[in-house]
Short mmCIF file of C-alpha atoms in Angstrom, two decimals:
data_model
loop_
_atom_site.label_atom_id
_atom_site.label_comp_id
_atom_site.label_asym_id
_atom_site.label_seq_id
_atom_site.Cartn_x
_atom_site.Cartn_y
_atom_site.Cartn_z
CA LEU A 1 -1.57 -92.63 51.13
CA ASP A 2 -3.88 -91.94 53.89
CA ALA A 3 -6.79 -93.62 56.49
CA MET A 4 -9.56 -92.02 58.08
CA ASP A 5 -13.05 -94.20 59.87
CA VAL A 6 -16.02 -93.08 60.87
CA ALA A 7 -14.62 -92.41 64.87
CA GLY A 8 -13.86 -89.27 63.15
CA ASP A 9 -9.97 -90.32 63.57
CA TYR A 10 -7.69 -88.75 60.10
CA HIS A 11 -5.15 -90.79 59.36
CA PRO A 12 -2.82 -88.85 56.49
CA TYR A 13 0.27 -89.55 55.26
CA MET A 14 -0.02 -93.28 56.93
CA GLU A 15 3.43 -94.46 55.80
CA GLN A 16 5.52 -96.04 59.07
CA HIS A 17 5.49 -99.24 57.72
CA MET A 18 5.07 -98.43 54.15
CA SER A 19 7.49 -98.94 51.81
CA LYS A 20 7.69 -97.55 48.08
CA GLN A 21 9.47 -98.33 45.37
CA ARG A 22 9.38 -96.45 41.84
CA LEU A 23 8.65 -97.96 38.33
CA ASP A 24 9.30 -97.42 35.22
CA GLU A 25 6.11 -97.18 31.97
CA HIS A 26 6.69 -100.87 32.10
CA GLY A 27 6.34 -102.02 35.17
CA ALA A 28 10.73 -102.94 36.10
CA PRO A 29 11.47 -101.34 39.32
CA LEU A 30 13.52 -97.90 39.23
CA ARG A 31 15.75 -97.97 42.20
CA PRO A 32 15.33 -100.31 45.26
CA PRO A 33 12.25 -100.32 47.64
CA SER A 34 12.36 -96.88 49.96
CA ARG A 35 10.85 -96.72 53.99
CA ALA A 36 9.01 -93.76 54.45
CA ALA A 37 9.53 -92.85 58.27
CA ALA A 38 7.17 -89.82 59.17
CA ASN A 39 8.31 -87.23 61.88
CA ALA A 40 11.38 -89.26 62.35
CA ASN A 41 14.05 -86.99 61.12
CA ALA A 42 15.14 -84.93 64.11
CA GLY A 43 17.90 -87.02 64.65
CA SER A 44 19.16 -86.37 60.62
CA ALA A 45 22.69 -86.22 60.09
CA GLU A 46 20.56 -83.56 57.42
CA CYS A 47 18.99 -80.84 58.64
CA LEU A 48 17.00 -79.36 55.38
CA SER A 49 14.83 -76.36 55.98
CA CYS A 50 10.98 -77.31 56.23
CA TYR A 51 10.02 -73.16 54.74
CA GLY A 52 8.39 -72.51 57.84
CA ALA A 53 6.12 -74.47 58.20
CA GLU A 54 8.74 -76.34 60.50
CA SER A 55 6.68 -77.71 63.65
CA PRO A 56 7.74 -79.24 67.65
CA GLU A 57 7.32 -82.56 65.88
CA GLN A 58 9.11 -81.96 62.88
CA PRO A 59 11.50 -79.52 63.03
CA CYS A 60 13.42 -80.96 59.95
CA CYS A 61 12.39 -81.62 56.12
CA ALA A 62 15.13 -84.15 55.02
CA THR A 63 12.73 -85.72 51.63
CA CYS A 64 10.03 -84.14 50.46
CA ASP A 65 7.53 -86.17 51.36
CA ASP A 66 8.39 -84.82 54.64
CA LEU A 67 8.79 -80.93 53.39
CA LEU A 68 5.53 -81.57 51.47
CA ARG A 69 3.47 -83.73 54.36
CA ALA A 70 4.27 -80.46 56.64
CA TYR A 71 2.69 -77.96 54.58
CA GLY A 72 0.22 -80.13 54.77
CA ASN A 73 -0.06 -79.82 58.48
CA LYS A 74 -0.78 -75.80 58.40
CA GLY A 75 -3.14 -75.96 55.37
CA TRP A 76 -0.50 -74.33 53.58
CA SER A 77 -0.56 -74.66 49.41
CA SER A 78 2.71 -76.98 47.88
CA ALA A 79 2.30 -76.51 44.39
CA GLU A 80 5.62 -74.02 43.89
CA ILE A 81 7.47 -74.95 47.27
CA LYS A 82 7.56 -78.22 45.33
CA LEU A 83 9.41 -77.03 42.53
CA GLU A 84 11.98 -74.60 43.69
CA ALA A 85 12.65 -76.77 47.09
CA PRO A 86 16.18 -78.39 47.06
CA GLN A 87 14.11 -81.49 48.53
CA CYS A 88 11.76 -81.84 45.88
CA ALA A 89 13.87 -79.98 42.61
CA ASP A 90 17.30 -81.66 42.63
CA ASP A 91 18.49 -85.63 41.69
CA ARG A 92 18.49 -86.91 45.70
CA PRO A 93 16.74 -90.32 45.74
CA GLY A 94 12.89 -89.12 46.59
CA SER A 95 12.85 -86.17 44.68
CA LEU A 96 9.57 -85.63 42.51
CA LYS A 97 12.45 -84.44 39.72
CA GLU A 98 12.20 -88.84 39.73
CA THR A 99 8.88 -88.82 37.96
CA LYS A 100 8.64 -87.48 35.36
CA GLY A 101 7.71 -88.97 32.39
CA GLU A 102 5.21 -91.82 32.18
CA ARG A 103 6.26 -93.56 35.99
CA GLY A 104 4.18 -95.21 38.46
CA CYS A 105 5.08 -96.36 42.00
CA ARG A 106 3.99 -99.55 43.94
CA LEU A 107 3.36 -99.86 47.34
CA ALA A 108 3.94 -102.48 50.46
CA GLY A 109 3.28 -102.77 53.19
CA TRP A 110 1.04 -102.75 56.23
CA LEU A 111 -1.06 -100.13 58.39
CA GLU A 112 -3.17 -99.85 61.76
CA VAL A 113 -6.73 -98.58 61.92
CA ASN A 114 -9.39 -98.94 64.02
CA LYS A 115 -11.93 -101.48 63.94
CA VAL A 116 -14.42 -99.61 62.74
CA ALA A 117 -15.73 -98.57 59.41
CA GLY A 118 -13.13 -96.38 57.33
CA ASN A 119 -11.58 -96.15 54.27
CA VAL A 120 -7.91 -96.35 53.11
CA HIS A 121 -7.43 -94.09 49.64
CA ILE A 122 -4.45 -93.40 47.14
CA ALA A 123 -5.58 -90.14 45.32
CA MET A 124 -4.01 -87.08 43.98
CA GLY A 125 -3.21 -83.96 46.15
CA GLU A 126 -1.36 -83.82 49.39
CA SER A 127 -3.71 -84.38 52.69
CA ALA A 128 -4.34 -82.75 55.92
CA VAL A 129 -6.54 -82.38 58.48
CA GLN A 130 -8.30 -78.55 58.83
CA ASN A 131 -9.88 -77.20 61.21
CA GLY A 132 -11.46 -80.86 62.26
CA ARG A 133 -11.77 -82.21 58.19
CA PHE A 134 -10.05 -84.02 56.37
CA ILE A 135 -9.18 -82.50 52.87
CA HIS A 136 -7.23 -83.24 49.62
CA GLN A 137 -5.52 -79.82 48.69
CA PHE A 138 -5.06 -80.71 44.33
CA ASP A 139 -5.36 -78.19 40.76
CA PRO A 140 -8.38 -79.25 39.47
CA THR A 141 -6.31 -78.19 36.10
CA LYS A 142 -4.31 -80.91 36.47
CA ALA A 143 -6.48 -83.49 37.49
CA HIS A 144 -6.87 -84.93 34.32
CA ALA A 145 -3.36 -86.18 34.19
CA PHE A 146 -3.09 -87.99 37.50
CA ASN A 147 -3.24 -92.12 36.20
CA VAL A 148 -5.16 -94.43 38.46
CA SER A 149 -4.53 -97.37 37.12
CA HIS A 150 -3.52 -100.17 39.32
CA VAL A 151 -3.10 -103.82 39.93
CA VAL A 152 -3.45 -105.40 44.25
CA ASN A 153 -1.44 -107.38 44.64
CA GLU A 154 -1.97 -108.00 47.96
CA LEU A 155 -4.75 -107.45 49.77
CA ARG A 156 -5.57 -109.49 53.02
CA PHE A 157 -6.98 -108.00 56.59
CA GLY A 158 -5.28 -110.15 59.15
CA ASP A 159 -4.02 -113.73 59.51
CA ARG A 160 -4.33 -115.99 56.69
CA TYR A 161 -5.22 -119.61 57.04
CA ASP A 162 -5.27 -122.54 53.71
CA GLY A 163 -8.05 -122.30 51.85
CA MET A 164 -8.78 -118.23 52.99
CA ALA A 165 -10.42 -116.32 49.47
CA ALA A 166 -8.82 -112.87 48.87
CA PRO A 167 -10.72 -111.70 46.04
CA LEU A 168 -9.41 -108.75 45.05
CA GLU A 169 -6.20 -110.37 44.90
CA GLY A 170 -5.03 -109.95 41.25
CA ALA A 171 -7.45 -107.62 39.82
CA ALA A 172 -5.91 -104.96 37.72
CA ARG A 173 -8.09 -102.00 36.57
CA TYR A 174 -6.65 -99.41 33.92
CA VAL A 175 -7.86 -96.04 32.83
CA SER A 176 -7.67 -95.80 29.03
CA PRO A 177 -6.95 -92.29 27.01
CA GLU A 178 -11.17 -92.68 25.73
CA THR A 179 -12.41 -93.36 29.18
CA GLY A 180 -9.25 -91.30 30.96
CA THR A 181 -8.98 -90.85 34.91
CA GLY A 182 -11.43 -91.09 37.42
CA LEU A 183 -12.48 -92.17 40.73
CA PHE A 184 -12.04 -96.14 41.10
CA GLN A 185 -14.19 -97.26 45.13
CA TYR A 186 -13.78 -100.67 46.60
CA PHE A 187 -16.68 -101.71 49.30
CA ILE A 188 -14.80 -104.02 50.78
CA LYS A 189 -17.13 -106.19 53.60
CA LEU A 190 -15.75 -107.17 56.18
CA VAL A 191 -16.79 -110.87 58.12
CA PRO A 192 -15.09 -111.60 61.61
CA THR A 193 -13.67 -115.46 61.17
CA LEU A 194 -12.51 -117.91 63.87
CA TYR A 195 -10.33 -120.35 62.60
CA LYS A 196 -10.27 -124.20 64.00
CA ALA A 197 -7.79 -126.08 62.02
CA ALA A 198 -9.15 -129.18 63.94
CA PRO A 199 -11.95 -129.60 66.48
CA GLY A 200 -10.81 -128.29 69.83
CA ALA A 201 -7.83 -126.60 68.46
CA GLU A 202 -6.75 -123.05 69.00
CA PRO A 203 -9.49 -120.57 67.07
CA MET A 204 -7.23 -118.26 65.14
CA SER A 205 -8.86 -114.93 64.54
CA THR A 206 -8.81 -113.26 61.34
CA VAL A 207 -11.15 -111.38 58.59
CA ARG A 208 -12.52 -112.42 55.13
CA TYR A 209 -14.08 -110.28 53.27
CA SER A 210 -16.07 -109.36 49.93
CA TYR A 211 -16.43 -106.77 47.50
CA THR A 212 -18.04 -104.04 45.39
CA GLN A 213 -16.78 -101.80 42.70
CA ARG A 214 -17.97 -98.67 40.90
CA PHE A 215 -15.92 -96.14 38.59
CA ARG A 216 -16.73 -93.05 38.33
CA PRO A 217 -14.40 -91.29 35.14
CA LEU A 218 -13.49 -87.69 35.38
CA GLN A 219 -14.83 -87.41 32.05
CA LEU A 220 -12.39 -84.18 31.46
CA ARG A 221 -12.00 -82.86 28.15
CA ALA A 222 -8.23 -80.80 27.87
CA PRO A 223 -8.30 -77.94 30.51
CA THR A 224 -10.56 -75.40 28.64
CA ASP A 225 -12.77 -72.16 29.62
CA GLU A 226 -15.85 -73.62 27.58
CA PRO A 227 -18.57 -74.33 30.33
CA VAL A 228 -19.44 -78.48 30.41
CA LEU A 229 -23.33 -77.51 29.32
CA ASP A 230 -25.98 -80.69 30.51
CA HIS A 231 -28.63 -82.46 27.95
CA HIS A 232 -30.81 -79.59 28.68
CA ASP A 233 -28.24 -77.12 27.72
CA HIS A 234 -27.82 -75.52 31.09
CA ALA A 235 -24.45 -74.30 32.36
CA ARG A 236 -23.56 -77.34 34.88
CA ALA A 237 -19.79 -76.56 35.61
CA SER A 238 -16.72 -75.28 33.72
CA SER A 239 -14.00 -77.80 33.70
CA PRO A 240 -12.47 -79.00 35.02
CA THR A 241 -14.29 -79.85 38.43
CA ALA A 242 -12.95 -80.97 41.37
CA MET A 243 -13.90 -84.42 41.99
CA LEU A 244 -10.17 -86.06 43.87
CA PRO A 245 -9.22 -89.12 41.72
CA GLY A 246 -8.22 -91.76 43.38
CA VAL A 247 -8.81 -95.36 44.95
CA PHE A 248 -10.51 -96.01 47.16
CA PHE A 249 -10.81 -98.84 49.84
CA VAL A 250 -14.49 -98.23 51.81
CA TYR A 251 -14.03 -100.67 54.79
CA ASP A 252 -16.95 -101.76 56.88
CA PHE A 253 -17.63 -104.77 59.33
CA SER A 254 -20.27 -107.14 59.24
CA ALA A 255 -22.68 -107.34 62.12
CA PHE A 256 -22.07 -111.28 61.55
CA MET A 257 -19.12 -113.57 63.27
CA VAL A 258 -18.18 -116.61 61.39
CA GLU A 259 -16.89 -119.63 62.60
CA VAL A 260 -14.93 -122.26 60.40
CA THR A 261 -12.81 -125.46 62.19
CA ARG A 262 -11.58 -128.07 59.58
CA TYR A 263 -12.23 -131.80 60.29
CA ARG A 264 -9.45 -133.96 58.36
CA ASN A 265 -10.84 -137.60 58.37
CA THR A 266 -8.55 -140.61 60.20
CA VAL A 267 -7.88 -144.18 58.88
CA SER A 268 -9.74 -145.76 60.50
CA HIS A 269 -12.85 -143.24 59.17
CA LEU A 270 -12.13 -144.27 55.03
CA LEU A 271 -11.60 -147.83 56.23
CA VAL A 272 -15.29 -148.17 57.08
CA ARG A 273 -16.54 -145.90 54.36
CA VAL A 274 -14.27 -148.18 52.00
CA CYS A 275 -15.92 -151.99 54.16
CA ALA A 276 -19.59 -149.75 53.28
CA ILE A 277 -18.99 -149.62 50.01
CA VAL A 278 -17.29 -153.45 49.22
CA GLY A 279 -20.77 -154.79 51.75
CA GLY A 280 -23.63 -152.29 49.60
CA VAL A 281 -22.05 -152.96 45.64
CA SER A 282 -21.84 -157.12 47.75
CA THR A 283 -25.49 -156.84 48.41
CA VAL A 284 -26.86 -155.46 45.42
CA VAL A 285 -25.43 -157.87 43.71
CA THR A 286 -26.44 -160.45 45.46
CA PHE A 287 -29.53 -159.29 44.86
CA ILE A 288 -28.94 -159.46 41.12
CA ASP A 289 -27.89 -162.84 41.23
CA TRP A 290 -30.87 -164.28 43.42
CA VAL A 291 -33.22 -162.12 40.93
CA ILE A 292 -32.30 -164.48 38.40
CA ARG A 293 -32.16 -167.46 39.66
CA GLN A 294 -34.79 -166.98 40.93
CA ALA A 295 -36.06 -165.92 36.83
CA LYS A 296 -34.40 -168.72 36.07
CA ALA A 297 -36.25 -171.45 38.18
CA ARG A 298 -39.57 -170.34 37.06
CA LYS A 299 -38.50 -170.03 33.69
CA LEU A 300 -38.96 -166.72 32.71
CA ILE A 301 -35.38 -166.93 31.26
CA SER A 302 -34.17 -169.50 29.26
#
């Protein structure tokens, strides 16, 4: 889980306020949620080696996530170390040994980002910042096996008020064997909003949003050495390509601010409306009665 924005700030492994929970192939939890503690394992009772990737900020790697993060910060490939290091290969909670088979993960929590355009994404591989650039390290030959199916249970930007729309909540997107994996992108337009529960009430600052979406399939066959040909039979690229599979929430702020004020009708207002309706009905009935009596007086109606 990473974030980046147009201000040039990169936030790999944004896990400080997130919890992760392993799920089976039916979506049932396999174990209680675990909360990451990025860069907080220096005082841990068990200080395991980072295998050369130690730093003053992270002298120990107590979990597999810590080890992968340390390798990513160094710009090193973790393809081999995550198969051999005890943090990732043994039976302890959080090891990669538990991820075998058709299993998923549930993420819950909140993120703090700058108030500028950017994106939050969940993608394949390990993230790192190298030479001022944010990169993902992954093996393209294994990209076809990365399942990007997902369900958005809750997504909001700021506090919520009664009746506030959340269009992305409940969205479920699944990839099929025919479509394969790919890149899901949600382009979210954020609208700063001031909400007042009543005229003169203290305003609450929040953000509403709308979105559009796009899916780019990877369109890979099983890994092969045969080139991919376009409709002119020209070699375009070798299969597979290096597109990054994942789910990206790309957000941008609107230039406008909306103020929402909720007005509630009082009892006196209701009584006035009832009286107006009764008076209107009485007037219409009286007019119809007058028309009928005039017609009878002129013998137009027997």
